[in-house]
Structures are given as structure tokens and as C-alpha cells.
mmCIF file of C-alpha atoms in Angstrom:
data_model
loop_
_atom_site.group_PDB
_atom_site.id
_atom_site.type_symbol
_atom_site.label_atom_id
_atom_site.label_comp_id
_atom_site.label_asym_id
_atom_site.label_seq_id
_atom_site.Cartn_x
_atom_site.Cartn_y
_atom_site.Cartn_z
ATOM 1 C CA MET A 1 257.304 152.660 8.709
ATOM 2 C CA GLU A 2 256.960 150.783 11.554
ATOM 3 C CA ASN A 3 260.275 151.568 13.311
ATOM 4 C CA SER A 4 259.366 155.243 12.048
ATOM 5 C CA ARG A 5 256.051 155.441 13.854
ATOM 6 C CA SER A 6 257.555 153.841 17.078
ATOM 7 C CA ARG A 7 260.348 156.060 17.109
ATOM 8 C CA ARG A 8 257.788 159.482 17.195
ATOM 9 C CA GLN A 9 256.255 157.938 19.775
ATOM 10 C CA ARG A 10 259.402 157.618 22.419
ATOM 11 C CA LYS A 11 260.610 161.182 21.071
ATOM 12 C CA ARG A 12 256.745 162.477 22.255
ATOM 13 C CA LEU A 13 256.759 164.214 25.503
ATOM 14 C CA PRO A 14 253.941 163.942 27.682
ATOM 15 C CA ASP A 15 250.848 166.509 27.456
ATOM 16 C CA VAL A 16 250.879 166.409 30.756
ATOM 17 C CA ILE A 17 253.570 166.929 33.363
ATOM 18 C CA PHE A 18 252.820 165.615 37.061
ATOM 19 C CA ASP A 19 254.501 167.494 40.011
ATOM 20 C CA GLN A 20 253.538 164.469 42.237
ATOM 21 C CA PRO A 21 253.325 160.338 41.667
ATOM 22 C CA PRO A 22 249.633 160.023 40.427
ATOM 23 C CA GLU A 23 248.948 157.793 43.205
ATOM 24 C CA THR A 24 248.853 160.757 45.615
ATOM 25 C CA ILE A 25 246.753 163.090 42.855
ATOM 26 C CA LEU A 26 244.217 160.304 43.207
ATOM 27 C CA ASN A 27 244.163 160.122 46.832
ATOM 28 C CA ALA A 28 242.737 163.692 46.517
ATOM 29 C CA MET A 29 241.022 164.185 43.957
ATOM 30 C CA LEU A 30 238.599 161.198 44.680
ATOM 31 C CA PRO A 31 237.194 162.675 47.494
ATOM 32 C CA LEU A 32 236.104 165.526 45.767
ATOM 33 C CA TYR A 33 234.880 163.059 42.798
ATOM 34 C CA LEU A 34 232.529 160.965 45.098
ATOM 35 C CA ASN A 35 231.562 164.766 47.103
ATOM 36 C CA SER A 36 230.071 166.235 43.755
ATOM 37 C CA GLN A 37 228.730 163.190 42.812
ATOM 38 C CA ILE A 38 226.711 162.628 45.962
ATOM 39 C CA LEU A 39 225.605 165.887 45.516
ATOM 40 C CA SER A 40 224.655 165.731 42.192
ATOM 41 C CA LEU A 41 222.017 162.982 43.670
ATOM 42 C CA LEU A 42 220.592 164.712 46.588
ATOM 43 C CA TYR A 43 220.439 167.833 44.010
ATOM 44 C CA ASP A 44 218.199 165.293 41.912
ATOM 45 C CA ALA A 45 216.555 164.168 44.628
ATOM 46 C CA GLN A 46 214.885 167.276 45.635
ATOM 47 C CA ALA A 47 214.272 168.356 42.530
ATOM 48 C CA SER A 48 212.012 165.247 41.744
ATOM 49 C CA GLU A 49 210.714 165.580 45.082
ATOM 50 C CA LEU A 50 209.744 169.285 44.423
ATOM 51 C CA SER A 51 208.254 168.542 40.758
ATOM 52 C CA SER A 52 206.155 165.558 42.065
ATOM 53 C CA ARG A 53 204.580 167.862 44.890
ATOM 54 C CA MET A 54 203.851 170.518 42.227
ATOM 55 C CA THR A 55 201.883 167.617 40.474
ATOM 56 C CA ALA A 56 200.055 166.884 43.076
ATOM 57 C CA MET A 57 199.412 170.465 44.540
ATOM 58 C CA LYS A 58 198.081 170.870 40.625
ATOM 59 C CA ALA A 59 195.535 168.004 41.128
ATOM 60 C CA ALA A 60 194.403 169.096 44.427
ATOM 61 C CA THR A 61 193.619 172.693 42.870
ATOM 62 C CA ASP A 62 191.460 170.987 40.121
ATOM 63 C CA ASN A 63 189.765 169.031 42.149
ATOM 64 C CA ALA A 64 189.182 171.609 44.413
ATOM 65 C CA ASP A 65 187.859 173.634 42.185
ATOM 66 C CA GLU A 66 185.626 171.411 40.433
ATOM 67 C CA LEU A 67 184.338 170.478 43.808
ATOM 68 C CA ALA A 68 183.426 174.350 44.661
ATOM 69 C CA LYS A 69 181.627 174.441 41.424
ATOM 70 C CA LYS A 70 179.785 171.501 42.272
ATOM 71 C CA LEU A 71 178.760 172.934 45.778
ATOM 72 C CA THR A 72 177.815 175.755 44.154
ATOM 73 C CA THR A 73 175.411 174.263 41.922
ATOM 74 C CA LEU A 74 174.009 172.559 44.722
ATOM 75 C CA TYR A 75 173.636 175.209 46.612
ATOM 76 C CA ASN A 76 171.725 177.577 43.493
ATOM 77 C CA LYS A 77 169.372 174.842 43.233
ATOM 78 C CA LYS A 78 168.929 174.144 47.206
ATOM 79 C CA ARG A 79 168.285 178.024 47.433
ATOM 80 C CA GLN A 80 166.222 178.270 44.056
ATOM 81 C CA ALA A 81 164.006 175.124 45.927
ATOM 82 C CA ALA A 82 163.260 176.902 48.402
ATOM 83 C CA ILE A 83 162.566 180.422 47.207
ATOM 84 C CA THR A 84 159.640 178.760 45.571
ATOM 85 C CA GLN A 85 158.600 176.585 48.312
ATOM 86 C CA GLU A 86 158.316 180.035 50.060
ATOM 87 C CA ILE A 87 156.058 181.816 47.225
ATOM 88 C CA CYS A 88 153.714 178.295 46.544
ATOM 89 C CA GLU A 89 152.837 178.929 50.219
ATOM 90 C CA ILE A 90 152.492 182.334 50.089
ATOM 91 C CA SER A 91 150.418 181.941 46.626
ATOM 92 C CA ALA A 92 148.584 178.958 48.547
ATOM 93 C CA GLY A 93 147.501 181.276 51.705
ATOM 94 C CA ALA A 94 146.776 184.133 49.602
ATOM 95 C CA LEU A 95 144.304 182.110 48.148
ATOM 96 C CA CYS A 96 142.931 180.572 50.747
ATOM 97 C CA LEU A 97 141.941 183.988 51.968
ATOM 98 C CA GLU A 98 140.397 185.154 48.964
ATOM 99 C CA ASP A 99 138.602 181.891 48.917
ATOM 100 C CA ALA A 100 137.354 182.866 52.760
ATOM 101 C CA GLU A 101 136.736 186.504 52.015
ATOM 102 C CA GLY A 102 133.582 185.469 48.957
ATOM 103 C CA GLY A 103 136.183 185.697 46.165
ATOM 104 C CA GLU A 104 136.743 183.500 43.192
ATOM 105 C CA GLY A 105 139.873 182.244 45.408
ATOM 106 C CA GLY A 106 142.410 182.886 42.558
ATOM 107 C CA PRO A 107 142.957 181.091 39.128
ATOM 108 C CA GLN A 108 142.267 177.504 38.795
ATOM 109 C CA LEU A 109 145.694 175.703 39.946
ATOM 110 C CA GLY A 110 144.655 172.523 38.528
ATOM 111 C CA ILE A 111 146.718 170.232 36.610
ATOM 112 C CA PHE A 112 143.716 168.189 34.332
ATOM 113 C CA ASP A 113 142.052 170.855 31.849
ATOM 114 C CA ASN A 114 138.245 168.987 33.156
ATOM 115 C CA GLU A 115 138.627 169.594 36.654
ATOM 116 C CA GLU A 116 134.959 168.532 37.063
ATOM 117 C CA ASN A 117 135.753 165.228 35.741
ATOM 118 C CA VAL A 118 138.231 164.354 37.206
ATOM 119 C CA GLY A 119 136.937 162.297 39.887
ATOM 120 C CA THR A 120 134.945 160.047 37.780
ATOM 121 C CA ASP A 121 137.551 159.601 35.146
ATOM 122 C CA PHE A 122 139.567 158.053 38.075
ATOM 123 C CA LEU A 123 137.041 155.787 39.340
ATOM 124 C CA LYS A 124 136.340 154.716 35.725
ATOM 125 C CA GLU A 125 140.502 153.726 35.504
ATOM 126 C CA LEU A 126 139.948 151.630 38.247
ATOM 127 C CA GLU A 127 136.520 149.905 36.787
ATOM 128 C CA ASP A 128 138.669 149.262 33.931
ATOM 129 C CA GLU A 129 141.733 148.008 36.158
ATOM 130 C CA SER A 130 144.358 149.932 34.162
ATOM 131 C CA VAL A 131 145.413 151.841 37.256
ATOM 132 C CA PRO A 132 147.359 149.580 40.429
ATOM 133 C CA GLU A 133 145.714 149.053 43.629
ATOM 134 C CA ASP A 134 148.787 149.119 44.927
ATOM 135 C CA PRO A 135 151.238 152.114 44.778
ATOM 136 C CA ILE A 136 154.555 151.616 43.568
ATOM 137 C CA ALA A 137 157.367 150.161 45.981
ATOM 138 C CA PRO A 138 160.805 152.231 46.168
ATOM 139 C CA GLU A 139 162.874 148.937 45.114
ATOM 140 C CA ASP A 140 160.207 149.136 42.042
ATOM 141 C CA MET A 141 161.169 152.222 41.147
ATOM 142 C CA ALA A 142 164.404 151.381 39.191
ATOM 143 C CA ALA A 143 162.296 149.818 36.859
ATOM 144 C CA LEU A 144 160.394 152.907 35.789
ATOM 145 C CA PRO A 145 162.399 155.318 32.786
ATOM 146 C CA LYS A 146 164.401 157.955 34.525
ATOM 147 C CA ILE A 147 163.766 161.650 33.579
ATOM 148 C CA VAL A 148 166.361 163.267 32.306
ATOM 149 C CA MET A 149 166.572 167.242 33.099
ATOM 150 C CA ASP A 150 169.349 169.572 31.617
ATOM 151 C CA GLU A 151 171.466 171.337 34.027
ATOM 152 C CA ALA A 152 171.738 174.630 34.073
#
């Protein structure tokens, strides 16, 4: 069986017939192969660089959008505070003018229901020593509970 197999292998002709010796073909094909491999690496490097740039620009765009949103909110809050301050100043001026002209001076804008007793109540709290004599120092403010406000 082995003899018949080796005879068949000897009778088979090669699939490719070379006109030139293999060394000549290798010398001609090797520079082309290396050139294609180097170009492939360069294209991969360029694609990788462009992908990194796209990722960085997307992150920068997202950060810029978030910053713009925060700055817009801050600007709107500052603008609203300025408008509120102007309205308060105008209202206070109008109340002063009404009071100077002999009017009632507008509605009472106090925060206490019993404004007549505020002075006596404060003096009573001082006597009871429930009100500190020294104001709170800025470094002690951190110990106070924080006021939480909902951002609009």
C-alpha cells in the first residue's frame, strides 16, 4: 500500500509552474509585501488617532454643554436677584414717600405678627440668656445646619 502511494506522489505534477526560480520571485514579492504591511500599519494608526480625537471632542462637547447649562442657570439666578432687589428698592422708596406725605406708609412688612412686642421680647430673651451676646463667627457657621433649596 505504501509503495502505491509513493508512486502516485511521484507522478503528480506541481500545481504551479514557475518560469523563474523561487528566489527571484521572492526577491520581487518581498518589497511589495513589506510595503503593503507598512501601509496597513499606517492606516491603522491614522484610524486610531482619528477615533481618539472623536472621543476627546465628544467629551469636550458634553462638558461644554454642561458648563453652558450651569452658567445659564447662574446668570438667570443673578438676573432674578437683581430684579428682586430693584423691586424691593422701588417698594421701599414708595413706602417712604407715602409715609412722608402723611399716609399710612403702606402695609406693615415686618416678619413678626406682634411687631409692637418685638423689642420687649428681645430684651426678655437677653435676660433669660437664650440669645448669645456675641455674633456667630464665620468659622462657626459650618456647624449650623445647611438650608437645602430645590434648584429650578
